[in-house]
Structures are given as structure tokens and as C-alpha cells.
XYZ file of C-alpha atoms in Angstrom:
521
model
C -6.975 -14.155 -5.179
C -5.755 -13.659 -8.750
C -4.079 -16.482 -10.670
C -0.920 -14.447 -11.046
C 1.605 -13.553 -12.172
C 3.084 -12.335 -8.884
C 5.949 -10.082 -7.891
C 7.982 -10.519 -4.701
C 8.919 -7.306 -2.900
C 11.470 -7.566 -0.095
C 11.195 -4.555 2.212
C 14.005 -4.270 4.774
C 12.973 -1.443 7.074
C 14.290 -0.266 10.418
C 11.887 -2.269 12.565
C 11.298 -5.360 10.428
C 11.833 -7.218 7.159
C 8.743 -8.019 5.118
C 8.333 -10.394 2.179
C 5.316 -9.330 0.117
C 3.615 -10.909 -2.883
C 1.693 -8.527 -5.156
C -0.186 -9.267 -8.343
C 0.148 -6.945 -11.333
C -3.032 -5.076 -10.323
C -1.399 -3.996 -7.060
C -3.272 -6.383 -4.775
C -1.357 -7.767 -1.795
C -1.718 -11.544 -2.055
C 0.539 -12.756 0.769
C 2.803 -11.309 3.431
C 5.281 -12.335 6.095
C 7.194 -10.231 8.597
C 10.310 -10.769 10.715
C 10.936 -8.181 13.401
C 14.379 -6.660 13.951
C 16.156 -5.001 16.795
C 16.691 -1.597 15.132
C 20.335 -1.421 16.235
C 22.857 -2.155 18.953
C 25.196 0.436 20.423
C 28.625 -0.144 21.956
C 29.327 3.596 22.312
C 27.022 6.574 22.946
C 25.512 7.737 19.660
C 26.512 4.645 17.703
C 23.849 2.575 15.954
C 25.028 -0.645 14.313
C 23.441 -3.880 13.128
C 24.856 -7.270 12.219
C 24.877 -7.165 8.404
C 24.440 -10.934 8.083
C 21.528 -10.548 10.495
C 19.714 -8.493 7.859
C 20.260 -11.231 5.288
C 19.126 -13.959 7.691
C 15.955 -11.967 8.386
C 15.315 -11.727 4.630
C 15.754 -15.489 4.296
C 13.429 -16.196 7.218
C 10.786 -13.776 5.913
C 10.814 -15.530 2.533
C 10.620 -18.989 4.089
C 7.687 -17.863 6.260
C 5.981 -16.475 3.166
C 6.065 -19.778 1.326
C 4.712 -21.571 4.397
C 1.813 -19.114 4.670
C 0.520 -19.206 1.092
C -0.570 -21.748 -1.481
C 0.705 -19.593 -4.344
C 2.995 -21.562 -6.625
C 6.496 -20.098 -6.528
C 6.711 -20.592 -10.289
C 4.113 -17.799 -10.558
C 6.580 -15.362 -8.963
C 8.066 -13.724 -12.042
C 10.376 -11.179 -10.446
C 11.937 -9.932 -7.202
C 12.735 -6.356 -6.117
C 14.407 -5.064 -2.962
C 13.679 -1.837 -1.094
C 15.499 -0.912 2.109
C 16.007 1.742 4.742
C 18.189 4.574 3.512
C 21.719 5.432 4.551
C 22.706 2.111 6.182
C 26.150 1.033 4.949
C 28.125 -2.219 4.786
C 31.848 -2.831 4.109
C 32.488 -6.151 2.340
C 35.454 -8.114 0.979
C 35.773 -9.593 -2.533
C 33.353 -12.404 -1.669
C 30.767 -10.000 -0.263
C 31.470 -10.993 3.350
C 30.906 -8.095 5.796
C 34.081 -6.816 7.457
C 32.313 -5.018 10.312
C 28.747 -4.424 11.508
C 26.539 -2.269 9.294
C 26.393 1.366 10.375
C 22.703 2.282 10.326
C 21.103 5.558 9.341
C 20.399 6.268 13.044
C 24.120 6.440 13.850
C 25.374 9.826 15.102
C 29.170 9.385 15.151
C 31.369 12.006 13.520
C 35.053 12.299 12.716
C 37.352 15.310 12.664
C 39.966 13.360 10.657
C 38.796 14.204 7.156
C 40.596 14.336 3.793
C 41.824 17.829 2.816
C 39.949 19.839 0.215
C 41.850 21.729 -2.454
C 42.212 25.485 -1.696
C 39.975 26.479 -4.613
C 37.139 24.293 -3.333
C 37.483 25.713 0.178
C 37.409 29.264 -1.186
C 34.403 28.545 -3.403
C 32.387 27.042 -0.556
C 33.302 29.949 1.733
C 32.167 32.481 -0.879
C 28.895 30.601 -1.322
C 28.552 30.356 2.477
C 28.362 26.579 2.174
C 31.514 25.715 4.116
C 29.447 24.726 7.165
C 27.236 22.395 5.114
C 30.224 20.796 3.372
C 32.023 20.384 6.697
C 28.958 18.665 8.164
C 28.827 16.284 5.169
C 32.523 15.348 5.576
C 32.302 14.837 9.355
C 29.119 12.762 9.132
C 30.307 10.481 6.317
C 30.765 6.904 7.524
C 33.408 6.519 4.819
C 35.642 9.064 6.540
C 35.052 7.670 10.032
C 35.967 4.114 9.047
C 38.988 5.239 7.036
C 40.257 7.276 10.008
C 39.310 5.043 12.935
C 39.483 1.546 11.417
C 42.148 1.820 8.704
C 42.770 -1.928 8.571
C 39.100 -2.585 7.781
C 39.152 0.205 5.211
C 42.242 -1.300 3.510
C 40.467 -4.662 3.276
C 37.213 -3.166 1.977
C 36.548 -4.329 -1.581
C 33.125 -2.647 -1.880
C 31.341 -0.053 0.208
C 27.635 -0.808 -0.173
C 24.316 0.496 0.986
C 22.086 -2.149 2.559
C 20.211 -2.459 -0.743
C 23.445 -3.245 -2.613
C 24.441 -5.772 0.049
C 21.122 -7.647 -0.266
C 21.209 -7.449 -4.079
C 24.646 -9.113 -4.012
C 23.366 -11.871 -1.732
C 20.465 -12.505 -4.104
C 22.137 -12.315 -7.526
C 25.896 -12.489 -6.838
C 26.619 -9.122 -8.484
C 27.868 -5.905 -6.871
C 25.029 -3.816 -8.252
C 22.450 -1.368 -6.956
C 19.694 0.994 -8.078
C 20.228 4.700 -8.652
C 16.969 5.084 -6.731
C 18.571 3.699 -3.571
C 21.504 6.105 -3.345
C 20.692 8.189 -0.282
C 23.749 8.471 1.982
C 27.018 10.347 2.463
C 28.517 8.955 -0.743
C 30.003 10.427 -3.954
C 26.690 10.378 -5.842
C 25.581 13.058 -8.302
C 21.939 13.636 -7.386
C 21.299 15.703 -10.502
C 22.630 13.155 -12.990
C 21.662 10.025 -11.010
C 25.149 8.585 -11.397
C 28.400 8.369 -9.476
C 30.043 11.774 -9.270
C 32.216 12.881 -12.178
C 35.985 12.557 -11.867
C 36.460 16.259 -11.007
C 33.608 16.441 -8.489
C 34.565 17.782 -5.012
C 33.098 14.693 -3.328
C 36.098 12.582 -4.379
C 38.297 14.906 -2.313
C 35.811 15.156 0.566
C 35.458 11.377 0.968
C 38.237 8.814 1.421
C 36.926 6.430 -1.241
C 37.895 5.333 -4.746
C 35.438 4.675 -7.622
C 36.383 0.979 -7.750
C 34.994 0.527 -4.214
C 31.437 1.310 -5.352
C 28.890 -0.976 -7.060
C 27.541 -0.674 -10.578
C 24.352 1.402 -10.799
C 21.226 0.876 -12.905
C 17.913 2.734 -13.069
C 14.745 1.508 -11.286
C 13.018 -1.175 -13.317
C 16.279 -2.484 -14.796
C 17.170 -6.152 -14.579
C 20.165 -6.594 -12.259
C 20.599 -10.353 -12.490
C 18.872 -13.523 -11.363
C 18.476 -15.413 -8.102
C 21.496 -17.645 -7.617
C 21.441 -21.277 -6.523
C 22.789 -20.293 -3.094
C 20.159 -17.581 -2.639
C 17.427 -19.960 -3.808
C 18.500 -22.507 -1.210
C 18.489 -19.877 1.536
C 15.239 -18.101 0.643
C 13.117 -20.586 -1.267
C 12.832 -18.213 -4.244
C 13.237 -20.237 -7.447
C 16.715 -20.104 -8.945
C 16.847 -17.927 -12.055
C 13.996 -15.634 -11.020
C 14.858 -12.129 -12.316
C 16.023 -9.518 -9.785
C 14.847 -6.020 -10.717
C 16.085 -2.666 -9.436
C 13.675 -0.792 -7.168
C 14.598 2.196 -4.934
C 14.949 3.274 -1.303
C 11.964 2.711 0.967
C 10.771 6.339 1.003
C 10.999 6.606 -2.789
C 9.122 3.319 -3.201
C 6.523 4.450 -0.665
C 5.871 7.634 -2.671
C 5.491 5.550 -5.843
C 3.298 2.957 -4.122
C 1.022 5.724 -2.808
C 0.527 6.928 -6.389
C 2.276 10.270 -5.893
C 4.027 10.813 -9.210
C 3.045 14.403 -10.037
C 4.285 17.621 -8.376
C 0.814 18.677 -7.136
C 0.371 15.369 -5.250
C 2.144 15.144 -1.886
C 2.911 11.982 0.007
C 3.168 12.187 3.780
C 5.157 9.273 5.140
C 4.376 8.526 8.769
C 7.312 6.231 9.398
C 10.329 6.193 11.717
C 11.367 9.319 9.804
C 8.338 11.429 8.859
C 8.532 13.099 5.454
C 6.573 15.065 2.909
C 7.539 14.296 -0.686
C 6.530 15.320 -4.178
C 7.793 13.890 -7.459
C 9.250 16.205 -10.074
C 10.811 15.848 -13.491
C 13.133 18.789 -12.767
C 15.918 19.067 -10.213
C 14.677 21.176 -7.303
C 16.508 21.961 -4.050
C 13.914 22.860 -1.397
C 16.797 23.686 0.954
C 19.815 25.181 -0.782
C 22.530 22.620 -1.471
C 20.417 19.783 -0.012
C 19.601 17.783 -3.154
C 16.312 16.108 -3.999
C 16.691 12.359 -3.705
C 16.230 9.983 -6.643
C 12.610 8.994 -7.192
C 11.608 5.395 -7.850
C 10.923 6.389 -11.481
C 13.991 6.718 -13.722
C 15.128 10.309 -14.186
C 12.646 11.777 -11.690
C 13.395 13.582 -8.430
C 11.770 13.264 -5.025
C 11.613 16.632 -3.278
C 11.561 15.990 0.433
C 11.302 17.690 3.788
C 11.930 15.298 6.645
C 11.451 15.153 10.390
C 14.294 12.858 11.325
C 12.755 11.194 14.386
C 9.203 11.365 13.031
C 6.934 8.560 14.169
C 9.826 7.203 16.192
C 8.478 9.739 18.712
C 5.145 7.920 18.758
C 6.889 4.631 19.580
C 8.981 6.466 22.176
C 5.806 7.720 23.860
C 4.222 4.274 23.807
C 7.306 2.714 25.384
C 7.704 5.404 28.035
C 4.083 6.229 28.889
C 1.843 3.611 27.229
C 2.053 0.687 29.641
C -1.656 0.849 30.450
C -2.776 0.548 26.831
C -0.311 -2.206 26.007
C -1.286 -4.178 29.089
C -5.002 -3.679 28.417
C -4.583 -4.882 24.831
C -2.766 -7.984 26.078
C -5.317 -8.779 28.803
C -8.748 -7.825 27.467
C -10.837 -10.225 25.479
C -12.143 -7.688 22.995
C -9.351 -8.262 20.528
C -8.664 -4.536 20.314
C -5.021 -3.876 19.415
C -2.992 -1.398 21.453
C -3.091 1.048 18.508
C -6.878 1.339 18.793
C -6.549 2.142 22.484
C -4.001 4.851 21.697
C -6.458 6.337 19.179
C -8.980 6.536 22.027
C -6.353 8.415 24.023
C -6.026 10.976 21.205
C -9.786 11.309 20.801
C -10.206 12.062 24.514
C -8.399 15.391 24.014
C -9.725 18.385 22.030
C -7.930 19.742 18.949
C -4.972 21.865 19.998
C -4.363 19.710 23.103
C -5.614 22.541 25.352
C -2.641 24.715 24.435
C 0.124 22.111 24.572
C 2.414 22.602 21.551
C 5.277 20.402 20.404
C 8.234 21.164 18.136
C 9.369 17.721 16.903
C 13.103 18.266 16.489
C 14.131 15.330 18.683
C 17.255 15.108 16.501
C 19.247 18.009 15.001
C 19.277 18.808 11.304
C 21.717 20.287 8.818
C 20.089 23.578 7.836
C 16.334 23.592 8.555
C 16.416 22.911 11.443
C 20.072 23.568 12.178
C 22.549 21.396 14.065
C 21.638 23.102 17.356
C 17.975 22.076 17.151
C 16.261 20.234 19.993
C 12.724 19.193 20.726
C 10.391 21.358 22.782
C 6.962 21.165 24.342
C 5.414 24.406 25.598
C 2.130 25.487 27.137
C 1.928 23.053 30.061
C -0.775 23.571 32.671
C -2.295 21.526 35.458
C -5.025 20.269 33.107
C -2.561 18.347 30.961
C -2.178 14.576 31.056
C -0.256 12.034 29.044
C -3.213 12.010 26.602
C -2.547 15.676 25.848
C 1.151 14.885 25.363
C 0.347 12.105 22.935
C -1.990 14.236 20.859
C 0.530 17.113 20.931
C 3.156 14.769 19.424
C 0.872 13.877 16.512
C -0.099 17.510 16.033
C 3.524 18.706 16.180
C 4.561 16.264 13.475
C 1.685 17.403 11.253
C 2.557 21.082 11.846
C 6.171 20.403 10.835
C 5.087 18.621 7.658
C 2.641 21.427 6.827
C 5.595 23.805 7.066
C 7.438 21.458 4.706
C 4.546 21.648 2.249
C 4.777 25.439 2.236
C 8.528 25.321 1.601
C 8.053 22.905 -1.317
C 5.264 25.040 -2.801
C 7.315 28.237 -2.499
C 10.370 26.704 -4.142
C 8.546 24.782 -6.873
C 5.798 27.281 -7.694
C 3.327 24.360 -7.701
C 0.391 24.291 -5.292
C -0.143 20.940 -3.616
C -3.791 19.990 -4.089
C -3.804 16.254 -3.280
C -2.584 14.643 -0.054
C -1.812 10.944 0.359
C -0.590 9.408 3.624
C 1.447 6.212 3.945
C 3.611 4.493 6.542
C 2.781 2.900 9.877
C 1.224 6.052 11.343
C -1.342 6.157 8.534
C -3.143 3.217 10.150
C -4.320 5.535 12.939
C -7.706 7.124 12.192
C -6.975 9.803 14.786
C -3.663 10.717 13.112
C -5.340 10.800 9.709
C -8.140 13.090 10.907
C -5.900 15.627 12.617
C -3.675 15.606 9.520
C -6.648 16.577 7.352
C -7.574 19.288 9.867
C -4.051 20.745 10.195
C -3.457 20.762 6.432
C -7.004 21.988 5.774
C -7.495 19.500 2.940
C -8.666 15.915 2.457
C -6.111 13.300 3.481
C -6.295 9.895 1.780
C -4.661 6.661 2.798
C -2.899 4.590 0.198
C -5.012 1.541 -0.669
C -2.503 -0.786 0.982
C -0.459 -0.129 4.091
C 2.597 -1.787 2.486
C 3.159 1.127 0.117
C 6.951 0.840 -0.050
C 6.674 -2.836 -0.959
C 4.078 -1.962 -3.596
C 6.444 0.652 -5.030
C 9.136 -2.014 -5.382
C 6.609 -4.327 -7.056
C 5.696 -1.534 -9.492
C 9.383 -1.243 -10.458
C 9.484 -4.990 -11.092
C 6.222 -4.932 -13.070
C 7.535 -2.238 -15.412
C 10.898 -3.948 -15.791
C 9.236 -7.218 -16.729
C 6.890 -5.549 -19.221
C 3.590 -6.115 -17.432
C 2.886 -2.397 -17.819
C 4.103 -0.118 -20.589
C 5.782 2.435 -18.327
C 5.767 3.789 -14.781
C 2.715 6.099 -15.170
C 0.722 3.184 -16.622
C 1.831 0.899 -13.792
C 0.858 3.508 -11.170
C -2.598 3.859 -12.747
C -3.078 0.087 -12.753
C -1.538 -0.794 -9.386
C -2.380 2.106 -7.020
C -5.635 3.635 -5.877
C -7.003 5.794 -3.135
C -8.012 4.274 0.180
C -10.198 5.873 2.846
C -10.379 9.679 2.656
C -10.545 11.846 5.793
C -12.291 15.181 5.263
C -11.204 18.274 7.250
C -13.619 19.646 9.851
C -14.061 23.393 9.397
C -14.127 24.280 13.118
C -10.971 22.292 13.798
C -9.240 23.740 10.722
C -9.757 27.245 12.176
C -8.224 26.309 15.550
C -5.232 24.571 13.992
C -4.615 27.337 11.471
C -4.335 29.933 14.229
C -2.093 27.744 16.390
C 0.120 27.003 13.402
C 0.484 30.608 12.232
C 0.567 32.408 15.565
C 2.500 29.879 17.663
C 4.142 26.959 15.839
C 5.770 29.006 13.079
C 7.474 31.208 15.701
C 8.736 28.500 18.058
C 11.992 27.534 16.381
C 13.304 31.070 15.796
C 12.605 32.053 19.392
C 14.035 28.878 20.931
C 17.071 28.609 18.645
C 19.359 30.842 20.782
C 18.413 28.840 23.870
C 19.278 25.585 22.104
C 22.732 26.986 21.341
C 23.178 27.983 24.981
C 22.117 24.515 26.165
C 24.684 22.883 23.880
C 27.422 25.279 25.012
C 26.694 24.811 28.712
C 26.134 21.049 28.726
C 28.463 20.067 25.888
C 25.640 17.936 24.490
C 24.886 19.105 20.927
C 21.836 17.036 20.098
């Protein structure tokens, strides 16, 4: 263990909150974790969470951290927060939540939306973007709360993302990072600032500029830990709070993916493929690249909304045997290792079972009618084949994302890094290398999003000259999985001849299902 200094990264994900201590060489020195219920739902499609519950989990994670390590808290020179994207909190002047947080998993929509000026409507129609703009306005939590809970909206002093809410609890300021702004909000993704006064978003969303926090770039100092926050968390009062970015952006940074030819696959609740660019690049027209965790940079992204949520879904629905065996046997093998054995018991291609992983609809690619599909069933197939087909389907979808990014950017992706919970599976890593036909490397630490936040803090505090220098010093490659030529050939044919054709052929049937059943997603 190094003598310090140390950086505290607070990572508030969907499944848990983690408090992580890194040194300035990128080594994880101590960790604690508090698990969360991802959401509660009082209506079909709603996904909410007690906002104060997030803060209490942060406090408990920090207190656990200090109990688990002998590191002197005086050696912790800075704190940075990274959180799940798109989870929003309404607060009053004191920062007290006025209603539960609406999480990024929420599916509610509203038809009561502010009117757009005629010239905007005409412009969007001419550009054939009226459907996309309409989706944005219906999905925006701002518009739903303003329409359905007008009293709460009238009392709302600030409308914050989860990151801004936690930053306020820590430093007492309504402030957030530009790198965290991923939601249905009036943000200019090209300029990394709140939208200009004449931007259409101010008409499309029922919000005023004064209701939003101040924004600073990743690595900027936002304030210091207050006496109240110090009492609640055990972090020393006065410790600087630095701006980081959203969890996916921090994960890309923590995996060392800061050039456009290096792709980061994130095997998390949402599975994504990202590259970092210095130029603004829309992989899907009118779907902006998100802010990177480096100031002024853009994170091009293709996402599979339900991603490795599908893996957890399978384990909950069909994995009782492995979970029970892990609990009962004396070998110490975790359930994840037993699930890897399940994957390895099935040949590449899952004996013809193919999965399209659109368990949730999209905006454009896939469209709002999209559903999941599994084709090719025969009497030889078991739950092991289903499990492998899920992992393969996610990798196929991300390979398709790679091709879209390459086509739009003109840059060939030559390096592949994999982060997120799914990257811990050797079986998932190997089939990823085989489906992409290129080496797949793990990040050197599993906690890549926390490391990305620590990198932001390290740069902001001057421990490294700039972000590229910090990435060189604090990230490195972990285990590399080499593609197997015979498996690459099988997967390449299945991808080109089957997977690439599935969505177009099933799309009309998805529309019919929605029309007949009235269930759109």
C-alpha cells in the first residue's frame, strides 16, 4: 500500500453505492459497498427511489470505508462523485427533496407538453425530426412533473441530477459537472453548457434557467466538504470536492479509452460501446454524443438499454441451481464462476439460438416499437444455451455499434477495452474477443468508473499535469483475451447472415404486436 496521497471516489450506481480510495498511481487501496434496491414502483412503468436514501447509502458507504482501512483520513486530499445517468431530484431552497427521485429506468410519459413555436414545428417537420423531438418532450420528467404534480413543480427551487443532489449534500452548493449532464434537460451537448436563450429546448421543457445548478468542467473544484457532511460521512471537513462525470463517462476514462481508435465496452446494467473524440459526432442523427469525463471532449456512444440487466434477469429467473450451489458448497466458488461453467458447456453460436437484445425500446436505432427476440429454438436447447445466447446477442449488438461509430467517424477501432460488472466473466470476455475478432482487454481494476472519478480529482488537484498524463499514470491494461480463429469464423457468419437481418425482418411484427396488445414496449 502506498503512503498516499489518496483520492476518494463515490460511485452511486443503480445496484449499489461504493466508496473507493485510490492513490495517484491508480491503485485501489480500500473499498466499501452498500447495496441498493434499484427502484420501487407504485404504478406500472414507474421507477422511483427515495432521494434521501441515496444520500444515506453514501454516508454508510463512507463510514464502512473508514472502519475497513487504516489509511489516515488526512491523507485523503480530494473527493469526486460519479453517479448513474438520468436520475432526477426536485429540491426546495434548502436542498430537501420534494418527491422521490425518478430514476433512469422510469418509463412514464406525458401528453401534456408545452407548445412549440410554429417555426420550430415546421423546421423539425422539414428535417423529419418531429418524431424524435416529440419523443424527447413526452419522455422528459420535467414535463411530467409540471403537468401531473404542479404543486411540487411550483415549490421546486432546483431540478437536479443525482450527481448535483449529492454534490449539494457534500459541499452545500447547487453545482454539478458538465460531464454529468445526461438526461432530458435543456443542455447544449455541443457547447457543454446550458442551452442558449433562443434554443428550442426552453420551449420544449417546462423549466426556467434559475431552476438549474451551476456547471463546471470535470476536474474543477466545486467546493469543500461541509461540517454537516463531515459529520455524516466521516470525510474531513474542508476536503476539496472536485467535479467528475457520469458513471459511463468515468468508466471510459478509467479504462484508459481517450482516443477515437480505442473503444470501451461497458458491460453494466446498460451495455454500451464508447469512443472519445475531440470533435462533435452524432452516430445517430440528432442523438448527441454525451460529454466525456475530459473537458471539451465527446463520448460517442451506442447503447443497449437493458444490457447486462438481462444477465441478472436470467440469473433471477433461471439460475436458482447455481445460486443455491454457491451458497451450499464448501469450495468457495462464487455463483458467477458457476454461471461461466454454464456458458462454457455450450459451443459458440449456442447451437443456432440467436438473441436480439432489445428488451426495451429505443428512440431511433432501434425504434420505439423494438422488442427482444430469441430465434432458432430446437429440442437440443437448454437454459445454458439461452444464457450463452444472451451474452452473444449483447456482443453482436455492440459489434454493430462499433461499425456504426467507424462509419460515421471514419476512424477504425483497433483497440478494445472492457469494463463493468460483466467484464469479470472470463466466458463473456472470450466470446467478446471472438465476436469482435480482435483482442479484448479488461481494465486493470474492475472499479473503472470510480477510477475515472479519481482521475478527475487527481488532475484538478495538480497531481498530474493534464488528463492524458493522468490516464497514462493511473490506467493500464489488465488480462487480454485473444480471439480464436475457428470461433471468429462461426460468429462472423452468424453475425452477417443472421443477426444483422433480424431487426429489419421482425420490425413490422413488433409494430403489429404493439397495435394488437396495446403494449408498446
